């Protein structure tokens, strides 16, 4: 995830920072909605059926070569 590109990153266990970022998203939805679209497209491409089958086949072939 790239901060403010296809997602919003916050520090682990920092509920104040999370609350501030969520408030910003709620108050400026139009500004942040493109992030959701970019994230959706990124996940759709990285984890498509074709991509997952390719990765599993590559792993299977490597295991057979051992």
mmCIF file of C-alpha atoms in Angstrom, residues 50-66:
data_model
loop_
_atom_site.group_PDB
_atom_site.id
_atom_site.type_symbol
_atom_site.label_atom_id
_atom_site.label_comp_id
_atom_site.label_asym_id
_atom_site.label_seq_id
_atom_site.Cartn_x
_atom_site.Cartn_y
_atom_site.Cartn_z
ATOM 1 C CA UNK A 50 -4.984 -15.886 -13.711
ATOM 2 C CA UNK A 51 -2.258 -14.333 -11.553
ATOM 3 C CA UNK A 52 -2.876 -16.700 -8.644
ATOM 4 C CA UNK A 53 -2.871 -19.744 -10.947
ATOM 5 C CA UNK A 54 0.409 -18.613 -12.481
ATOM 6 C CA UNK A 55 2.014 -18.127 -9.069
ATOM 7 C CA UNK A 56 0.798 -21.499 -7.825
ATOM 8 C CA UNK A 57 2.030 -23.269 -10.943
ATOM 9 C CA UNK A 58 5.460 -21.622 -10.585
ATOM 10 C CA UNK A 59 5.633 -22.727 -6.962
ATOM 11 C CA UNK A 60 4.512 -26.256 -7.905
ATOM 12 C CA UNK A 61 7.185 -26.514 -10.617
ATOM 13 C CA UNK A 62 9.885 -25.325 -8.173
ATOM 14 C CA UNK A 63 8.804 -27.956 -5.665
ATOM 15 C CA UNK A 64 8.966 -30.689 -8.295
ATOM 16 C CA UNK A 65 12.530 -29.681 -9.218
ATOM 17 C CA UNK A 66 13.792 -30.232 -5.679
#
